[in-house]
CSV table of C-alpha atoms and ligand atoms in Angstrom, one decimal:
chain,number,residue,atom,x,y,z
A,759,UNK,CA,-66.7,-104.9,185.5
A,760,UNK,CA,-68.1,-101.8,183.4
A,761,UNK,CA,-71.9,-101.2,182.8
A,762,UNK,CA,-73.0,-99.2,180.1
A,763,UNK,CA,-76.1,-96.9,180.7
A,764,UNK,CA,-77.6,-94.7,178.1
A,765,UNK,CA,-80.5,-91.8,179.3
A,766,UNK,CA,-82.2,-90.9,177.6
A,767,UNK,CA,-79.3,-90.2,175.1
A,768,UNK,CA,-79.8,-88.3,171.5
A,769,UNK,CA,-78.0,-87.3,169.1
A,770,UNK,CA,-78.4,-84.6,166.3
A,771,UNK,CA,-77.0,-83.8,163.1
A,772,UNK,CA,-77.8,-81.3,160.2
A,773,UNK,CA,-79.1,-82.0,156.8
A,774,UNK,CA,-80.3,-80.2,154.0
A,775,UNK,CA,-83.8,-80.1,155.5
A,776,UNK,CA,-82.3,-78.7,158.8
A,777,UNK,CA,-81.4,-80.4,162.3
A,778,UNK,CA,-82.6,-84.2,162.5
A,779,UNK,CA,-82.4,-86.9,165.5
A,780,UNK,CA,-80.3,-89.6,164.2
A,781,UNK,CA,-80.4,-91.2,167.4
A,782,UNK,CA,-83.4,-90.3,169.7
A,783,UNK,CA,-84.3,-90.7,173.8
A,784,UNK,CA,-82.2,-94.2,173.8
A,785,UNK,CA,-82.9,-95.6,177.3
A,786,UNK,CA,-80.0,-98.9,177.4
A,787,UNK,CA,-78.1,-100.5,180.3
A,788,UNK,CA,-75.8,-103.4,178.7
A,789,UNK,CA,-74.0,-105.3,181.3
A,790,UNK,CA,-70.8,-106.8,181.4
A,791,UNK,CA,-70.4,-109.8,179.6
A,792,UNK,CA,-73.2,-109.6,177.4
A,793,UNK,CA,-73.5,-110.0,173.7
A,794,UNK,CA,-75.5,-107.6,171.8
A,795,UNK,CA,-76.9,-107.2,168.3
A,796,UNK,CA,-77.7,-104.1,167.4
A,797,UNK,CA,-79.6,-104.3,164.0
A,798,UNK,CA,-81.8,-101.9,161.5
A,799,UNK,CA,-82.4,-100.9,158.0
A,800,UNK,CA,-79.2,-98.4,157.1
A,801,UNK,CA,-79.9,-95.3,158.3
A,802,UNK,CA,-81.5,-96.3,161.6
A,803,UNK,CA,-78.9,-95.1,163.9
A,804,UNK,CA,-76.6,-98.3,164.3
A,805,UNK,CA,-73.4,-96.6,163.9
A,806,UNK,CA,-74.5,-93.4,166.1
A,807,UNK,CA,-75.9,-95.7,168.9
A,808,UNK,CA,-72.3,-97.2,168.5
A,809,UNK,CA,-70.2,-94.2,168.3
A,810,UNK,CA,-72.5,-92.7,171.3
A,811,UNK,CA,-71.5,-96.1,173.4
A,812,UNK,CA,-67.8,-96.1,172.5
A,813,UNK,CA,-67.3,-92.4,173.5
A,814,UNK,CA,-66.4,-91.5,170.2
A,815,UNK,CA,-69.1,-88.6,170.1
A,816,UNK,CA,-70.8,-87.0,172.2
A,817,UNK,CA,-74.8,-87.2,173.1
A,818,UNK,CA,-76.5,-83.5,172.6
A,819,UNK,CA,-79.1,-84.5,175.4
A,820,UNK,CA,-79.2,-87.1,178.0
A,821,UNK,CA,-76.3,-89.3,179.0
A,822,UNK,CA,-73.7,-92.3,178.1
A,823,UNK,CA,-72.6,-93.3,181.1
A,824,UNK,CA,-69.6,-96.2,182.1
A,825,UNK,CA,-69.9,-97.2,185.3
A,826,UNK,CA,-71.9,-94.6,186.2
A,827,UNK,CA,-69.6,-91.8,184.8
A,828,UNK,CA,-69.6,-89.8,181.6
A,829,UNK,CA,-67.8,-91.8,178.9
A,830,UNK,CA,-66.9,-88.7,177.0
A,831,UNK,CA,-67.6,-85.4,178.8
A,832,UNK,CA,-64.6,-83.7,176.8
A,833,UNK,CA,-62.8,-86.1,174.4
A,834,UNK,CA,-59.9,-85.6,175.0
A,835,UNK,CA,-60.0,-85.2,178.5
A,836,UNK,CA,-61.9,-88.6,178.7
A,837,UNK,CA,-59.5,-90.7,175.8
A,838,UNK,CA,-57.2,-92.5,178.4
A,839,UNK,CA,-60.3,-94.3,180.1
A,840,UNK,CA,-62.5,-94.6,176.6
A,841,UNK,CA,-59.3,-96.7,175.3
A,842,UNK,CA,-59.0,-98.6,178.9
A,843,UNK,CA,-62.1,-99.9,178.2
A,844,UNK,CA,-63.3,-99.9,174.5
A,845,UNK,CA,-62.3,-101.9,171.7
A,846,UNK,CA,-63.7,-100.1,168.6
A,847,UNK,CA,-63.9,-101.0,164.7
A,848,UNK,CA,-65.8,-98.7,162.7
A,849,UNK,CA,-67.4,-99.2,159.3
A,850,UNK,CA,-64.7,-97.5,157.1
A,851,UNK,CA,-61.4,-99.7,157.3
A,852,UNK,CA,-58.5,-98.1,159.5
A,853,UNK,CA,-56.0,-100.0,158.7
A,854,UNK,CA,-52.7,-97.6,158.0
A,855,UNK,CA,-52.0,-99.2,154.3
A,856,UNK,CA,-48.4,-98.4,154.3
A,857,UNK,CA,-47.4,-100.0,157.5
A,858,UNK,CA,-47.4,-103.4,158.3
A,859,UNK,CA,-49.9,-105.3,160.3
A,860,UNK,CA,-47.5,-105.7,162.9
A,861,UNK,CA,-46.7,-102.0,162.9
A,862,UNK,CA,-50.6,-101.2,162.5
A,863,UNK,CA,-51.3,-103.1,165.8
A,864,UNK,CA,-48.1,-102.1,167.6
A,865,UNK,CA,-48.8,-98.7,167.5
A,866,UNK,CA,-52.0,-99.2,169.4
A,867,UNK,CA,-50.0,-101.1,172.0
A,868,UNK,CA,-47.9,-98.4,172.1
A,869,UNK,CA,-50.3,-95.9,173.1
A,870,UNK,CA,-52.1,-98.5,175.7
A,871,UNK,CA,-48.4,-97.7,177.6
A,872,UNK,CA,-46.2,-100.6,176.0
A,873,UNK,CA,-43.1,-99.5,175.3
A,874,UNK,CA,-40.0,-102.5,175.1
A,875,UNK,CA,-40.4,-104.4,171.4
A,876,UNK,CA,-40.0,-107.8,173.1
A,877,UNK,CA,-43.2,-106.8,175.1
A,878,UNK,CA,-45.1,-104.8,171.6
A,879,UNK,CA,-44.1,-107.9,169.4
A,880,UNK,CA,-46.0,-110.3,172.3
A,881,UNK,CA,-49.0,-108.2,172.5
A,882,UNK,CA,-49.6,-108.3,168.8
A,883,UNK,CA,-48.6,-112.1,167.9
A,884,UNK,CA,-51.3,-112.5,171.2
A,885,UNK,CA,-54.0,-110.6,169.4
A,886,UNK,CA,-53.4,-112.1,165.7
A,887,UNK,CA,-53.4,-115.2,168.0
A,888,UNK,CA,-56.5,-115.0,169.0
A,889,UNK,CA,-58.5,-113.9,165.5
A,890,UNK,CA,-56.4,-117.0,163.6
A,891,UNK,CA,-54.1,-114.6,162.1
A,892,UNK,CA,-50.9,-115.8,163.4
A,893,UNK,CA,-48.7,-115.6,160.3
A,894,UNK,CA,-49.9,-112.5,159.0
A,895,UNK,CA,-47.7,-109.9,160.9
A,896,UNK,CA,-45.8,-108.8,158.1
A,897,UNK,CA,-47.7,-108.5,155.5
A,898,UNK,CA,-49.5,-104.9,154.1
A,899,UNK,CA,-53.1,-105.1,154.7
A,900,UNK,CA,-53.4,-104.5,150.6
A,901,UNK,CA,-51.6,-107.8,150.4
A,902,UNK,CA,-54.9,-109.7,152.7
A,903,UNK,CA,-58.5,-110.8,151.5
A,904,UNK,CA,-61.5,-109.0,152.6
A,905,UNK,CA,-62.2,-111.6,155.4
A,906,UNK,CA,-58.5,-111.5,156.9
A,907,UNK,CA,-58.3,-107.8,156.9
A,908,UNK,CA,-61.6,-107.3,158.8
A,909,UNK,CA,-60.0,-110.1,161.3
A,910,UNK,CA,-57.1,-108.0,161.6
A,911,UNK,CA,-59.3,-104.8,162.6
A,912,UNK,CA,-60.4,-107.1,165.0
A,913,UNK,CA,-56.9,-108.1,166.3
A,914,UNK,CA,-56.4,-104.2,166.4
A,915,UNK,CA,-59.3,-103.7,168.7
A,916,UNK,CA,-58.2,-106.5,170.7
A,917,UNK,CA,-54.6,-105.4,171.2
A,918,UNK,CA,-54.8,-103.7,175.2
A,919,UNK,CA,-57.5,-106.2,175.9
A,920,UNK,CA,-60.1,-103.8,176.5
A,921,UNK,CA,-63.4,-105.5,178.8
A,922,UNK,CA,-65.7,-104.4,176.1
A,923,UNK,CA,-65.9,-104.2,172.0
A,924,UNK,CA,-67.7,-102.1,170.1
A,925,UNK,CA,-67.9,-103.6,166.6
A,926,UNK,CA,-69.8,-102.0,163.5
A,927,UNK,CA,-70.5,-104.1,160.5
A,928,UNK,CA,-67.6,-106.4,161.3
A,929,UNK,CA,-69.3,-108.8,158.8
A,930,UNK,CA,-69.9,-106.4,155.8
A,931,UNK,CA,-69.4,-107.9,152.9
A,932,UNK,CA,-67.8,-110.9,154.2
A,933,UNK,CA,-68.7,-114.8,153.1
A,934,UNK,CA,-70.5,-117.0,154.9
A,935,UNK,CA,-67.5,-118.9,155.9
A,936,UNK,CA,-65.6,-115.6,157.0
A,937,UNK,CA,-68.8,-114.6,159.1
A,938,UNK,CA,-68.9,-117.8,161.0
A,939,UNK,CA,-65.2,-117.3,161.8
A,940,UNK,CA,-65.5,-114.2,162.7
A,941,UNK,CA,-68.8,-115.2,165.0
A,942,UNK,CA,-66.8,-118.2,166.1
A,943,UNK,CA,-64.0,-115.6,167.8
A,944,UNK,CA,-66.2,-113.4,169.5
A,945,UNK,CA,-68.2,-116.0,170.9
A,946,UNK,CA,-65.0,-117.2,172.5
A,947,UNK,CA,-64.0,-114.0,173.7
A,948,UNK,CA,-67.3,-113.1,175.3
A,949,UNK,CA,-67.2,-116.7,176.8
A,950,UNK,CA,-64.2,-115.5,178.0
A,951,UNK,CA,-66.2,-112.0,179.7
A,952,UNK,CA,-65.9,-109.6,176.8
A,953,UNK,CA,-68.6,-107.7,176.2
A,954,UNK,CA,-69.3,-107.9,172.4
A,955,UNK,CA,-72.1,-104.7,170.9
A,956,UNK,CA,-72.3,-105.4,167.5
A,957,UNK,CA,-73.9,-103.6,164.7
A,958,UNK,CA,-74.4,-106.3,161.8
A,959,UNK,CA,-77.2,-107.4,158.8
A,960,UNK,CA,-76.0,-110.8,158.9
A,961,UNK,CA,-79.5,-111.7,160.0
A,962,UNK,CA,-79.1,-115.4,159.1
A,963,UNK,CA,-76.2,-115.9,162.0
A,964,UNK,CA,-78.0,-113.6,164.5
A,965,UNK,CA,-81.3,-116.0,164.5
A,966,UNK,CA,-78.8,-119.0,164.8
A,967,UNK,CA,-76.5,-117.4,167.8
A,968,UNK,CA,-79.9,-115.7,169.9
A,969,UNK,CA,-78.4,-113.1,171.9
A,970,UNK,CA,-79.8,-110.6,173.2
A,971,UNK,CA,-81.0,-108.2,170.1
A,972,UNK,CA,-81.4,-104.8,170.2
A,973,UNK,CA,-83.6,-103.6,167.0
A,974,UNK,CA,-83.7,-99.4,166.3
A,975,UNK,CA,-85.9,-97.9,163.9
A,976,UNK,CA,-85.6,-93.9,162.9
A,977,UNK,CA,-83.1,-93.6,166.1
A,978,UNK,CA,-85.5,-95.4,168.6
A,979,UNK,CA,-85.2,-98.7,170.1
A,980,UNK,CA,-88.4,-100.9,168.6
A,981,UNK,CA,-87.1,-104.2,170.1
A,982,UNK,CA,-85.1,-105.2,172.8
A,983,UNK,CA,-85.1,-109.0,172.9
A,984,UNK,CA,-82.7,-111.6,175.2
A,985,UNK,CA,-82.5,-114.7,172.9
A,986,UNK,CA,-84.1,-112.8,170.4
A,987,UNK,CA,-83.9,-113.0,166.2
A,988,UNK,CA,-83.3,-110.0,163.6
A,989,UNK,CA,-85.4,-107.5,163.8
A,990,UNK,CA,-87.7,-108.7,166.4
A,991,UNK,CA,-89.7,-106.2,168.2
A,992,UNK,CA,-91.1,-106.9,171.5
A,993,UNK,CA,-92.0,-105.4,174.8
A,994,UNK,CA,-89.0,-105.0,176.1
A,995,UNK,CA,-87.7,-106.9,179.5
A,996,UNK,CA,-88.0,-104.6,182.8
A,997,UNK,CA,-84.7,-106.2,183.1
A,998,UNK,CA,-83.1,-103.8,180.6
A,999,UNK,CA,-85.4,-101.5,181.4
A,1000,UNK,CA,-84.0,-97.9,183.0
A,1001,UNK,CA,-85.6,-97.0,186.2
A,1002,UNK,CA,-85.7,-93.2,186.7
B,1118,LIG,P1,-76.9,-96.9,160.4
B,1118,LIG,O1,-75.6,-97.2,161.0
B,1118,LIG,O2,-78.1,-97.6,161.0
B,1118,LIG,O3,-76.9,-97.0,158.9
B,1118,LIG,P2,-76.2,-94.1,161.0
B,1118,LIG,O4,-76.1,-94.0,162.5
B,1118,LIG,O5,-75.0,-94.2,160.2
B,1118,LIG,O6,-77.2,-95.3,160.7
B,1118,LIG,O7,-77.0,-92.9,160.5
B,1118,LIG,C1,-78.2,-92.4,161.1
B,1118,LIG,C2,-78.6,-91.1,160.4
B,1118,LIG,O8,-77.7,-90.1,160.7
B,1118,LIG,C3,-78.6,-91.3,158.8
B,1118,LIG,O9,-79.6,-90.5,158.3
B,1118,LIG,C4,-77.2,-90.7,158.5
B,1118,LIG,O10,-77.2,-90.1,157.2
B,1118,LIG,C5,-77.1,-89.6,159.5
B,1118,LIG,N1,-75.7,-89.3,159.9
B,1118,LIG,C6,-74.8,-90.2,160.5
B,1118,LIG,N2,-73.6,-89.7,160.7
B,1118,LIG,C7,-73.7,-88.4,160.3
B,1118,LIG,C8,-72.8,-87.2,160.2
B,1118,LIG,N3,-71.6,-87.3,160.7
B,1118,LIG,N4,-73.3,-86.1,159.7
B,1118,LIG,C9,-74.6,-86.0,159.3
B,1118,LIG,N5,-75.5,-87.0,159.3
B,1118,LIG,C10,-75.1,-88.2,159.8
């Protein structure tokens, strides 16, 4: 069951003013089987602390560790276990527009080791299955609403079953109705022991689901609250506290 443990972990980029933290000393151990909002104004580091998590980049100081090992010490040395044990949807669609859904999620199938089409075709009917998307398969994502498609994203996260998702702005731009479906799933798969980390401004259906929230502002945590609503900065709990 993986743990995720950030020390101290930051991350840099350039801008035209020069080098800048975008994510900054972030001290964060997230268990398995928790649920975690991460929220903040845009800009505050949502997607970084996310992309740090999933092993899609890499920290320039400290540590991201999985079960006490480096999730990405050299990409692509360190891809097989990232996409053993992440499920990851980032903010810009990555949907392939000119396959089919069932060819979109397939292909990640594929590369989790599935190989017979009776086997690929199960997988993927399972995963639309499980986000209401049964009848979708082949259809072009250009042919589905905003709400389906992100649902589908989802389904493509979901294909290999990974323990833990990694989810940024699922609920951008989506309705109410879509946002409570889309809560509605991954409550059920975290009841069922996913680990959700979720980046989201749906602030409404944070406050009504009280999870644990995790609030950064300028690349620092400011609030780190079990149970706790939007925004909501507190001391945080020794329990998610790091001991060095
Ligand atoms: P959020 O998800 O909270 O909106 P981000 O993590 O996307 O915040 O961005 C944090 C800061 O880092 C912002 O100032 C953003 O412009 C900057 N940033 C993010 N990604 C890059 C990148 N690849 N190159 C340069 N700057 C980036």
């Amino acid at each position: 069951m993986p743990t995720i443990q950030l020390k101290n972990a930051t991350k840099r980029y350039r801008s035209e003013h020069g080098q800048f933290e975008a994510v900054s000393g972030i001290d964060l151990t997230i268990r398995q089987g928790e649920f975690v909002f991460v929220v903040g104004s845009s800009g505050a580091g949502k997607s970084t602390l996310l992309q740090l998590i999933a092993g899609q980049i890499r920290a320039d100081e400290g540590t991201v560790l999985l079960d006490g090992m480096n999730v990405a010490p050299f990409p692509l040395i360190s891809a097989p276990r990232v996409r053993r044990n992440f499920g990851y949807v980032s903010q810009e669609p990555q949907l392939m527009r000119r396959r089919t859904v069932y060819e979109n999620l397939s292909m990640i199938a594929r590369v989790g080791g599935l190989t017979r089409e009776k086997k690929l075709m199960e997988r993927t009917v399972k995963a639309l299955g499980i986000v209401g998307l049964g009848d979708v398969g082949g259809k072009y994502p250009g042919e589905l609403s905003i709400g389906q498609a992100r649902r589908v994203e989802l389904a493509r996260a979901l294909v290999n079953s990974p323990p833990i998702l990694v989810l940024d702005e699922l609920t951008a731009n989506l309705d109410e109705d879509n946002i409570w479906d889309m809560m509605h799933v991954l409550s059920e798969l975290n009841r069922g022991g996913t680990t959700i980390i979720m980046a989201t401004h749906a602030s409404m259906f944070v406050n009504i689901m009280r999870r644990r929230v995790v609030t950064l502002v300028d690349g620092k945590i400011a609030g780190d609250v079990a149970g706790g609503r939007y925004g909501e900065i507190k001391e945080r709990k020794s329990k998610y506290t790091l001991k060095h």
